[in-house]
Short mmCIF file of N, CA and C in Angstrom, two decimals:
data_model
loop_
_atom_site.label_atom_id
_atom_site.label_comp_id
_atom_site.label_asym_id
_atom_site.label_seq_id
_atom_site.Cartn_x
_atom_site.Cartn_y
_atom_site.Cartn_z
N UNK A 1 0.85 -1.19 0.00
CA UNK A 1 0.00 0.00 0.00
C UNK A 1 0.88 1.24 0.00
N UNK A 2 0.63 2.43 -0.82
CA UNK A 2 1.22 3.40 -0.75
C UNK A 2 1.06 4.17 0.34
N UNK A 3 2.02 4.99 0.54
CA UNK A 3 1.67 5.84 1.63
C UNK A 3 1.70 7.25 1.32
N UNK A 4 0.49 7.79 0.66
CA UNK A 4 0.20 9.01 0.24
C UNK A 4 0.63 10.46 1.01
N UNK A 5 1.05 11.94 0.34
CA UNK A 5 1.38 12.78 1.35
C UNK A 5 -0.34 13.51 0.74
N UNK A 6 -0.82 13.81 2.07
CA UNK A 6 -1.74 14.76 1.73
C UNK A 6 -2.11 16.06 2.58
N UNK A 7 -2.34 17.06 1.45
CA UNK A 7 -2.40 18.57 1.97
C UNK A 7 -3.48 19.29 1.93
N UNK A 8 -3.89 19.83 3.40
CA UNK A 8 -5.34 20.13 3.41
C UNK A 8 -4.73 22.02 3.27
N UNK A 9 -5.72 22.78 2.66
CA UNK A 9 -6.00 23.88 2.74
C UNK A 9 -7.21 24.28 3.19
N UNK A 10 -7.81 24.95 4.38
CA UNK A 10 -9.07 25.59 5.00
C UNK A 10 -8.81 27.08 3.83
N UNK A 11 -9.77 26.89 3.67
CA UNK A 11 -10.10 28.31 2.58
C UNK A 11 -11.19 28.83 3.91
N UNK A 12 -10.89 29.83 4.74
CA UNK A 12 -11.86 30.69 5.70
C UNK A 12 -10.94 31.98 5.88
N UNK A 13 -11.46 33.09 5.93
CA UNK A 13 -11.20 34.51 6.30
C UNK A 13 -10.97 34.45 8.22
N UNK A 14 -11.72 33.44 8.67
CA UNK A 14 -11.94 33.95 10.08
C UNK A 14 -10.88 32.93 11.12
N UNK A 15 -10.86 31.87 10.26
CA UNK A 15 -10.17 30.91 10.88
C UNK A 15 -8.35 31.07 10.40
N UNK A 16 -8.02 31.76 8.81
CA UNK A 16 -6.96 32.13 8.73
C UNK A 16 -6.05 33.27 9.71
N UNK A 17 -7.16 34.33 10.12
CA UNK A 17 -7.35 35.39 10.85
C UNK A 17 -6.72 34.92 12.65
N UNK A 18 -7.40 33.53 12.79
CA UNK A 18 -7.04 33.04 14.02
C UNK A 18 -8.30 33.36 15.38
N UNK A 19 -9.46 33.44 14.80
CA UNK A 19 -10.23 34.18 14.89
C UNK A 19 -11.60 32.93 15.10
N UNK A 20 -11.00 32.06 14.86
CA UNK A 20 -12.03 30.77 14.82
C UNK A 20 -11.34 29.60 14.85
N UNK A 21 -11.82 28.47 15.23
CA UNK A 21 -11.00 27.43 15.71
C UNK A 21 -11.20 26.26 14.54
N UNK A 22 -10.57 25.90 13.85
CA UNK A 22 -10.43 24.84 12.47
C UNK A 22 -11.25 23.84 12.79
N UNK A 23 -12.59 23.49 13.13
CA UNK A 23 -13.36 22.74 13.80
C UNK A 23 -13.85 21.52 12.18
N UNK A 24 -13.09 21.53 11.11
CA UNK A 24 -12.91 20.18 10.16
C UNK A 24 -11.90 19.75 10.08
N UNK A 25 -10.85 20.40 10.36
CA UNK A 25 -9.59 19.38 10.73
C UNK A 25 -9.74 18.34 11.05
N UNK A 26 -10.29 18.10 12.36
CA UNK A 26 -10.29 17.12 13.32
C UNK A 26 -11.05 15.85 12.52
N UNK A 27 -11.95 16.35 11.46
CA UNK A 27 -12.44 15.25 11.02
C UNK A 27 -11.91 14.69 9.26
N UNK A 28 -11.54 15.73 8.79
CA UNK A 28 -10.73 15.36 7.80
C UNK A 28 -9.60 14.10 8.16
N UNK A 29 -8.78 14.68 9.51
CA UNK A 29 -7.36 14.10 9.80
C UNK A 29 -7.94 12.58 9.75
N UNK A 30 -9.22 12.53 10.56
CA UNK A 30 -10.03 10.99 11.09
C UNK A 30 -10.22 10.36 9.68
N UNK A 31 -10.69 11.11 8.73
CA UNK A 31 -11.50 10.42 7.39
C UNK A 31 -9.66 9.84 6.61
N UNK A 32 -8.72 11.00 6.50
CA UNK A 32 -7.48 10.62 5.67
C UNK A 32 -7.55 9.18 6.59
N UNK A 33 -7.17 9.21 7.84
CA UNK A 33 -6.63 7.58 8.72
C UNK A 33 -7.27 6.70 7.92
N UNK A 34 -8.75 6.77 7.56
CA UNK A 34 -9.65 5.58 7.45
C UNK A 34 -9.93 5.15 6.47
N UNK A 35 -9.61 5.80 5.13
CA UNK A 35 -9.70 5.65 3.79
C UNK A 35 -8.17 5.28 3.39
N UNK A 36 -7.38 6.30 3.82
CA UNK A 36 -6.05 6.35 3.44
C UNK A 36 -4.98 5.79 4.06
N UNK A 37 -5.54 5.68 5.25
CA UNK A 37 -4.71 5.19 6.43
C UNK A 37 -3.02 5.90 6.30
N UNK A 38 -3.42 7.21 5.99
CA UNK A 38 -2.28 8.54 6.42
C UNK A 38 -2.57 9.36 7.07
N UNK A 39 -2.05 10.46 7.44
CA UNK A 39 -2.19 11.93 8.10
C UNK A 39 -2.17 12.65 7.39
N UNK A 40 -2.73 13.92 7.86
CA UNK A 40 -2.55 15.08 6.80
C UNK A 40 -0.90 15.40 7.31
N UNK A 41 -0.14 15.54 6.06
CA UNK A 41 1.14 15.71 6.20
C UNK A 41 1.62 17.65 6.08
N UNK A 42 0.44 18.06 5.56
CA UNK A 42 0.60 19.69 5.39
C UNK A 42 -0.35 20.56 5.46
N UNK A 43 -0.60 21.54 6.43
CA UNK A 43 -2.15 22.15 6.72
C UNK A 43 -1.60 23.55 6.91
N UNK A 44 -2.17 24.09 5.59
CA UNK A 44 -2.67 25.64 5.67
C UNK A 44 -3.76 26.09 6.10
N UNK A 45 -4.00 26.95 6.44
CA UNK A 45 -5.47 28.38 6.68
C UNK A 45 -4.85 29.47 5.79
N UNK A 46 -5.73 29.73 4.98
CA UNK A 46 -5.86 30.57 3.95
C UNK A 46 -6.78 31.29 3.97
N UNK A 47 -6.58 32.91 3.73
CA UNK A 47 -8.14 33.59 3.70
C UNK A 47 -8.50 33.27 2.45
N UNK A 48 -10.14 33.83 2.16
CA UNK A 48 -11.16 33.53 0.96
C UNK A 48 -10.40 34.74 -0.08
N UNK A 49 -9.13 34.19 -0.41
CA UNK A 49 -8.71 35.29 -1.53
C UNK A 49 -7.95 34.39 -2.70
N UNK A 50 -8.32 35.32 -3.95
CA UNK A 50 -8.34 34.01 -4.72
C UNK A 50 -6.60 33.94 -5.18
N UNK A 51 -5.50 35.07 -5.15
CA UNK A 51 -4.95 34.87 -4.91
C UNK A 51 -4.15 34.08 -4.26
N UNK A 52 -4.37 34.30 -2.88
CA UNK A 52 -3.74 33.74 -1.57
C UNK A 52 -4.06 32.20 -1.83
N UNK A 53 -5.58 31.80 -2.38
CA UNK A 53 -5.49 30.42 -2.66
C UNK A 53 -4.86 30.12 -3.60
N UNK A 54 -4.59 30.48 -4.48
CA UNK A 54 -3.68 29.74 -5.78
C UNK A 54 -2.09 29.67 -5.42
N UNK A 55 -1.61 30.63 -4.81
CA UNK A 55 -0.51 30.46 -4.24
C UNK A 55 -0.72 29.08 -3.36
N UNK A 56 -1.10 29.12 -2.65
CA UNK A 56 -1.15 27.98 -1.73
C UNK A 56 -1.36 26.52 -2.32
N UNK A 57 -2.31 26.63 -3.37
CA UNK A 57 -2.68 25.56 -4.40
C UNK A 57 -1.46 24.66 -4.61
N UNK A 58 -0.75 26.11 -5.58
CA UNK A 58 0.25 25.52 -6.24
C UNK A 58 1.50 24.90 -5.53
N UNK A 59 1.77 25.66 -4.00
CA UNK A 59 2.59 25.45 -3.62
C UNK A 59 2.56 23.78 -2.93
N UNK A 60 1.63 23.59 -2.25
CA UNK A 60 1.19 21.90 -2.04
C UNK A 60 1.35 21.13 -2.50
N UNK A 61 1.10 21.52 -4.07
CA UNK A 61 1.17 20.43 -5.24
C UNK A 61 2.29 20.64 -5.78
N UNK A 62 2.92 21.66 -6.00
CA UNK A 62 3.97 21.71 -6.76
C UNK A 62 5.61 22.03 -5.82
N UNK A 63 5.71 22.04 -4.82
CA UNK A 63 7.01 22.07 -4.21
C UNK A 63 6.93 20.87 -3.03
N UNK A 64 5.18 21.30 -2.25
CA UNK A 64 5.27 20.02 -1.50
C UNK A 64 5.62 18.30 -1.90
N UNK A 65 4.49 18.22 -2.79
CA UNK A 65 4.33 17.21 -3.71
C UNK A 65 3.27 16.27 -2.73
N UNK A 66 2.40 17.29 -2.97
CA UNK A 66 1.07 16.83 -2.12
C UNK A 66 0.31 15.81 -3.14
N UNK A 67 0.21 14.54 -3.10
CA UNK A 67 -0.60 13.54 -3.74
C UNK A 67 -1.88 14.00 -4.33
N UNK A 68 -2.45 14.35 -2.30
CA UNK A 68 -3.88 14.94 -2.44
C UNK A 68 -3.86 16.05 -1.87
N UNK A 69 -4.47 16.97 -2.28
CA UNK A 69 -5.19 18.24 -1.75
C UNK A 69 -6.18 18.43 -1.71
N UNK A 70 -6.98 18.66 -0.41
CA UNK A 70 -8.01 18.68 0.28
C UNK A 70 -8.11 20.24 0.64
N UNK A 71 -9.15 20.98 -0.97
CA UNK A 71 -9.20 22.39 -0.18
C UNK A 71 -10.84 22.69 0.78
N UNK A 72 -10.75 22.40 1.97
CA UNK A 72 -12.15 22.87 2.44
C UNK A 72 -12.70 24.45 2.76
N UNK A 73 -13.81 24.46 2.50
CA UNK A 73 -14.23 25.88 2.64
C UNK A 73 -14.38 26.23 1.08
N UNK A 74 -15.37 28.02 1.32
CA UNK A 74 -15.23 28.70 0.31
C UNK A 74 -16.00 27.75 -1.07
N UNK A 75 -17.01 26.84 -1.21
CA UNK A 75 -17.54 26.18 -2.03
C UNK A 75 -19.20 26.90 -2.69
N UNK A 76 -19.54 27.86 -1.19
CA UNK A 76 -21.07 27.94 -1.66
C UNK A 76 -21.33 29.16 -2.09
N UNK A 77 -22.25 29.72 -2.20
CA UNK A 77 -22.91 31.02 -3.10
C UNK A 77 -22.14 32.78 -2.49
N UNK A 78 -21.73 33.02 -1.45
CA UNK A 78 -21.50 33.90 -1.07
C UNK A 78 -20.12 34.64 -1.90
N UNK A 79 -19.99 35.98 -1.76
CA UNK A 79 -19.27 36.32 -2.71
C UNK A 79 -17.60 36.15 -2.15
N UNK A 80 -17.36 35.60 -1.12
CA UNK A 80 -16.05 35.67 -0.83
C UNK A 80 -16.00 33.86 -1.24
N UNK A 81 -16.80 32.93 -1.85
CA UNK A 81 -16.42 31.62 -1.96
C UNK A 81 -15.84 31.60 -2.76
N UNK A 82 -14.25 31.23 -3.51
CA UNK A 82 -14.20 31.36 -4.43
C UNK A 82 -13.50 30.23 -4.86
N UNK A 83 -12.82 29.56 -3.85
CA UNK A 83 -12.50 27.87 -4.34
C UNK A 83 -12.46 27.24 -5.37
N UNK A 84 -13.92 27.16 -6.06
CA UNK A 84 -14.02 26.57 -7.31
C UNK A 84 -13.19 27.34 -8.31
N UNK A 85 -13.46 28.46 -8.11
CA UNK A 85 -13.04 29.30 -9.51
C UNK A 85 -11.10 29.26 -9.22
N UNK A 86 -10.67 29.17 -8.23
CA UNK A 86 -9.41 29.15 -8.08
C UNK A 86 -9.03 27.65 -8.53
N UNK A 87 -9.52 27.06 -7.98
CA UNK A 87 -9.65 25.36 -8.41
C UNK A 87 -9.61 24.92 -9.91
N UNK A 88 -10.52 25.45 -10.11
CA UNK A 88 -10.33 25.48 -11.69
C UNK A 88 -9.14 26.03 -12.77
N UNK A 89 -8.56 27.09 -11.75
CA UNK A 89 -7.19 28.03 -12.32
C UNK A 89 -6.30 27.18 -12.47
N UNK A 90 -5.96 26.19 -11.14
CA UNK A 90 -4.87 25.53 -10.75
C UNK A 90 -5.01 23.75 -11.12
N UNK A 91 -6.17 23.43 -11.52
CA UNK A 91 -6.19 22.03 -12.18
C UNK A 91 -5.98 21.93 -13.68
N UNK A 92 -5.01 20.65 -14.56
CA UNK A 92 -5.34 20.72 -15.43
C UNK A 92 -6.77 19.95 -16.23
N UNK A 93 -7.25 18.73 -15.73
CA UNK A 93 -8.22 18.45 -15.88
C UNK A 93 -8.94 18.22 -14.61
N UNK A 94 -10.13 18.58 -14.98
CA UNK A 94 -11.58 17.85 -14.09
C UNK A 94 -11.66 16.89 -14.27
N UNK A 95 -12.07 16.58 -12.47
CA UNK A 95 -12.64 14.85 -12.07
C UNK A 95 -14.32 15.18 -11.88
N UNK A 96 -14.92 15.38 -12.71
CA UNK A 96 -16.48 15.83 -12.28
C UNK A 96 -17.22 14.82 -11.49
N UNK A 97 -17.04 13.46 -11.56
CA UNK A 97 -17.10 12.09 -11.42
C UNK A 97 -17.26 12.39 -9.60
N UNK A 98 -15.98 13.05 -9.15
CA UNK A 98 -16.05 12.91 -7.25
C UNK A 98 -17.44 13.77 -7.12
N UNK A 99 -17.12 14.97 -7.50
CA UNK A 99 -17.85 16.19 -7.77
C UNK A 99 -19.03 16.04 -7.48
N UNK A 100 -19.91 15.32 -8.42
CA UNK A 100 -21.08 14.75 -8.43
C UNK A 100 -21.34 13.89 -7.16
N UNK A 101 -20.40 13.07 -6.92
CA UNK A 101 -20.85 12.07 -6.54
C UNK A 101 -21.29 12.60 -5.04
N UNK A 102 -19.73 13.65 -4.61
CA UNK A 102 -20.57 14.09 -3.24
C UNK A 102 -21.75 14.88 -3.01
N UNK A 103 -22.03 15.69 -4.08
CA UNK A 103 -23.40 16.29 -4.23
C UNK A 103 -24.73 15.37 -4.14
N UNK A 104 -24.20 14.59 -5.03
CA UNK A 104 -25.59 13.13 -4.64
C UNK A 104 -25.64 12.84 -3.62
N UNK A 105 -24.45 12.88 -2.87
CA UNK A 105 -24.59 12.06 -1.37
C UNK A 105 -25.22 13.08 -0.33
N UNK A 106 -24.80 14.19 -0.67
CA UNK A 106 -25.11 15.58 0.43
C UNK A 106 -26.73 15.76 0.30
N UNK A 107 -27.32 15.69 -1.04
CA UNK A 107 -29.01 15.49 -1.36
C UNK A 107 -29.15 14.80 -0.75
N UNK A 108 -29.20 13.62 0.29
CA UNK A 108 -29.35 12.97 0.90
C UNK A 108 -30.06 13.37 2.30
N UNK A 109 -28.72 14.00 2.72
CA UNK A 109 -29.28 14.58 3.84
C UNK A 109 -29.78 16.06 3.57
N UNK A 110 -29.38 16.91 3.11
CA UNK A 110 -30.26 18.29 2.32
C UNK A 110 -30.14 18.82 1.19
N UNK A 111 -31.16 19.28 0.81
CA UNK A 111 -31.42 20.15 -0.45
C UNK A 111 -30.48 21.27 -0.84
N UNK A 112 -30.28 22.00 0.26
CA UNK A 112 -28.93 22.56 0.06
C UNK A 112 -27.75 22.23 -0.62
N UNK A 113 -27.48 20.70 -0.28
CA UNK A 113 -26.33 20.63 -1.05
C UNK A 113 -26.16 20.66 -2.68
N UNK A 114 -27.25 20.77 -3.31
CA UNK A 114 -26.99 20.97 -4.47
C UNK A 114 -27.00 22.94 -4.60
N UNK A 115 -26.82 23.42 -3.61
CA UNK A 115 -25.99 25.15 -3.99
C UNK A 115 -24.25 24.95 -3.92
N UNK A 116 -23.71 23.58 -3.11
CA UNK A 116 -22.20 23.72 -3.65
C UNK A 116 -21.83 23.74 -4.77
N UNK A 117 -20.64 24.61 -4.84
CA UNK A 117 -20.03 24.69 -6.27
C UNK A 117 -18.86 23.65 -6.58
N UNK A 118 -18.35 22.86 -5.72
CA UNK A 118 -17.49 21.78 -5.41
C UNK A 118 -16.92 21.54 -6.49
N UNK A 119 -15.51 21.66 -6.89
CA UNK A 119 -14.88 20.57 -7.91
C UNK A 119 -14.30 19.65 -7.60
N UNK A 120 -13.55 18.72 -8.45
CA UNK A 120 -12.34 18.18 -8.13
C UNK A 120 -11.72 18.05 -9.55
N UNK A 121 -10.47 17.63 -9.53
CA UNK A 121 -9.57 17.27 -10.30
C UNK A 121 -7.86 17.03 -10.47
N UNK A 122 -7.20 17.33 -11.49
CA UNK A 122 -5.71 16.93 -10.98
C UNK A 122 -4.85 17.92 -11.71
N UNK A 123 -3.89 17.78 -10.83
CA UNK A 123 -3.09 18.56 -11.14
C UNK A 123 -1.53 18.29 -11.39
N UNK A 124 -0.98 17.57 -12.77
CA UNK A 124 -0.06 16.56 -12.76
C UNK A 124 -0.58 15.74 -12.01
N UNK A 125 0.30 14.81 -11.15
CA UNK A 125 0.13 13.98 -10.41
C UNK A 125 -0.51 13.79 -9.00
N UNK A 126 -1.14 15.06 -8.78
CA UNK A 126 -2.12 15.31 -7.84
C UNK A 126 -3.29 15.30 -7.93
N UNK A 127 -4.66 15.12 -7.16
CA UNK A 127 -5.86 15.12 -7.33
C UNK A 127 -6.28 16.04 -6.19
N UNK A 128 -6.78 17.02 -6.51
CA UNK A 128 -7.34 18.25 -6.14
C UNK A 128 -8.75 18.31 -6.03
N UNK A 129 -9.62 18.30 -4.52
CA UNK A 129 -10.92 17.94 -4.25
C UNK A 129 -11.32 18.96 -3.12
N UNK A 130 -12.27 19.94 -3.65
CA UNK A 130 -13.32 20.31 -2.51
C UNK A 130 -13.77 20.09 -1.81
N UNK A 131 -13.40 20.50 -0.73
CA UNK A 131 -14.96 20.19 0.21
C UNK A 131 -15.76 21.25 0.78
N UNK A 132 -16.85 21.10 1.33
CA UNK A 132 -17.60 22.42 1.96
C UNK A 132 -17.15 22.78 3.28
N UNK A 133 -17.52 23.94 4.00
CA UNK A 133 -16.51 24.26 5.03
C UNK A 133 -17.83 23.69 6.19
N UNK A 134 -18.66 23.34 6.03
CA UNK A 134 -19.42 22.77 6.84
C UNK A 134 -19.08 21.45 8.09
N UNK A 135 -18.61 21.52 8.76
CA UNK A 135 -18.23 19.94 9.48
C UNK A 135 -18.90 18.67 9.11
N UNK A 136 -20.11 18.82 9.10
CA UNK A 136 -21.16 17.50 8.75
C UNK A 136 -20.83 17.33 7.20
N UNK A 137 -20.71 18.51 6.45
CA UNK A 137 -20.47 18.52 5.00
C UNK A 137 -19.62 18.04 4.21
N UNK A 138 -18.21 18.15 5.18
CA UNK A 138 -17.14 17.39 4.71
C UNK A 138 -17.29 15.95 5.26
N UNK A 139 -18.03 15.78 6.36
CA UNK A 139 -18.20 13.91 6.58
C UNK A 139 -18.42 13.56 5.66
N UNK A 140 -20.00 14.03 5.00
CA UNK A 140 -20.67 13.68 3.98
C UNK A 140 -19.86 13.27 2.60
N UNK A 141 -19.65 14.36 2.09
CA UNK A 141 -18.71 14.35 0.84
C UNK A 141 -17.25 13.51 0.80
N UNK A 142 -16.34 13.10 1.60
CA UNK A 142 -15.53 12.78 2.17
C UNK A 142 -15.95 11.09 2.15
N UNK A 143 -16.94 10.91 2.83
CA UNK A 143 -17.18 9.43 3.03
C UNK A 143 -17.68 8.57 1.76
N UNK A 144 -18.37 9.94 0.34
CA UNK A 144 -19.09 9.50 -0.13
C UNK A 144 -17.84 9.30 -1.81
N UNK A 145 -16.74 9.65 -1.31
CA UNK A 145 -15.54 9.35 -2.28
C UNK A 145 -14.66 8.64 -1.66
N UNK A 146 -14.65 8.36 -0.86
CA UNK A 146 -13.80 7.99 0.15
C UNK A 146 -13.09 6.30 -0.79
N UNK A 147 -13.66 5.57 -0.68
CA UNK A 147 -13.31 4.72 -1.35
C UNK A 147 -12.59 4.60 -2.70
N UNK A 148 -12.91 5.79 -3.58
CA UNK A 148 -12.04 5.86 -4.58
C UNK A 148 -10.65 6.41 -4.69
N UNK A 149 -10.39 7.25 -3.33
CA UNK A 149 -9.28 8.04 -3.65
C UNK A 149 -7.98 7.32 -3.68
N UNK A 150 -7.93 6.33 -2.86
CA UNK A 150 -6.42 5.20 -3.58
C UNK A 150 -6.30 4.90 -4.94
N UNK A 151 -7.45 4.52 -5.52
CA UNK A 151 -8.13 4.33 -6.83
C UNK A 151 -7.31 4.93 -7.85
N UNK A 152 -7.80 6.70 -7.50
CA UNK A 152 -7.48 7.50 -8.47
C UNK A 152 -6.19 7.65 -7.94
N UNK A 153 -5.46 7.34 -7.27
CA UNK A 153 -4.05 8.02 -7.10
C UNK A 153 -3.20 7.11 -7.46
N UNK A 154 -3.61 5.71 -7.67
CA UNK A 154 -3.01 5.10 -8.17
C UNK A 154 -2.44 4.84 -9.39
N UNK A 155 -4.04 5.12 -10.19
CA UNK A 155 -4.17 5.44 -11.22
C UNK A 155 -3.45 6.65 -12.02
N UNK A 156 -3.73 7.79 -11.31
CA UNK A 156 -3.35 8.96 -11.93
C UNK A 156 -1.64 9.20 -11.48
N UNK A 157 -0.94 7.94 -10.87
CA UNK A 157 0.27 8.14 -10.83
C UNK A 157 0.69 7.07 -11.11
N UNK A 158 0.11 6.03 -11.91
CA UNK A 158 0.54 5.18 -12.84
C UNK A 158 1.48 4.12 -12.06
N UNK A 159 0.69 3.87 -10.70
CA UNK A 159 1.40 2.89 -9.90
C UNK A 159 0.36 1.90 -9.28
N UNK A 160 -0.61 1.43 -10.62
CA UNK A 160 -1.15 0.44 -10.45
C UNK A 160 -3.17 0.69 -11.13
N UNK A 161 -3.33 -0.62 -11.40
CA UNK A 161 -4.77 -0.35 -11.40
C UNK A 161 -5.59 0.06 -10.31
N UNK A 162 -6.76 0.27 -10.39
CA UNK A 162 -7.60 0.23 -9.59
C UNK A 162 -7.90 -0.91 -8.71
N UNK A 163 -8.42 -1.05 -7.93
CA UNK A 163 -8.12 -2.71 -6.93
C UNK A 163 -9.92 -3.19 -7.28
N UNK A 164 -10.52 -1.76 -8.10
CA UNK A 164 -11.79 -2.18 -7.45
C UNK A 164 -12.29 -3.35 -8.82
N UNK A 165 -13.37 -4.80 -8.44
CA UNK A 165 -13.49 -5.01 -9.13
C UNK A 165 -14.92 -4.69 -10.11
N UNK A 166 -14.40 -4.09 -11.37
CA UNK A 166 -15.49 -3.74 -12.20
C UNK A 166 -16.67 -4.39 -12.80
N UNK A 167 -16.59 -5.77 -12.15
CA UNK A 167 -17.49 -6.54 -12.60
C UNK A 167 -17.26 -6.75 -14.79
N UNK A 168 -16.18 -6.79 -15.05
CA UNK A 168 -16.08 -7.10 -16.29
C UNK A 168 -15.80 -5.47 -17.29
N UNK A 169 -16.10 -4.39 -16.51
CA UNK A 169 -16.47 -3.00 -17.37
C UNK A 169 -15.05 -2.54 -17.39
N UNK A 170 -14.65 -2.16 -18.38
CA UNK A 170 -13.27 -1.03 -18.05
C UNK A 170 -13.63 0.45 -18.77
N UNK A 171 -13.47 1.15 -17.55
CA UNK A 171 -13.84 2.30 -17.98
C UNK A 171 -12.86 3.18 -18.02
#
């Protein structure tokens, strides 16, 4: 099993500020153990600037050599969210595939969740995934990819198939 490095960024104004207490950490760190069975190896707080996030983006992925990046926060309608649109700056392709999938899962428990703007995708050899800055939100979304992310990192770093079996389909 590989042992992935992964880098969370909190996209919040209040919590970069120091001003609020990182209250998804604690459950991100729990979800990486249990899917990934790693730690988060690199954790920024970033304010909602779209700057300040792309710097940070790039720097994770591109000096850290962050596998995964986990940006939470900054996903929904308000005008300081801007995640996606930075997300989009700093990926070269979209994974719409996670995207969706946690939105399906978040309809679940509310209607709301179809106002996230959530992406994911990669970046070279990284896979770059949203989450909402919500605590329950990132369980949600988090649990509801959770299973693929060895998958795709395996994949997208060309150190193995997928483990899962497709029942005959290759997609």
């Amino acid at each position: 099993m590989s042992k992935w490095k992964v880098g969370v960024i909190s996209a919040s104004d209040s919590i970069a500020r120091g001003d609020r207490v990182d209250d998804r950490m604690p459950i991100i760190r729990h979800l990486t153990r249990e899917w990934l069975q790693v730690d988060v190896a690199v954790y920024r707080a970033v304010s909602d600037d779209m700057e300040d996030l792309q710097e940070h983006m790039i720097e994770l992925v591109d000096r850290e050599k962050c596998d995964l990046l986990i940006v939470t926060g900054g996903t929904g309608l308000s005008p300081r969210d801007v995640t996606p649109e930075v997300t989009a700056w700093v990926i070269d392709r979209p994974v719409p595939g996670l995207a969706e999938e946690m939105r399906r899962a978040g309809l679940k428990q509310s209607r709301r969740a179809m106002l996230t703007r959530a992406v994911a995708g990669t970046r070279g050899n990284s896979l770059i995934i949203n989450l909402p800055g919500n605590p329950k939100g990132v369980e949600i979304c988090f649990n509801a990819i959770g299973d693929m992310l060895s998958d795709a990192l395996h994949i997208l770093q060309g150190t193995g198939e997928a483990n899962e079996d497709w029942g005959g389909l290759h997609w």
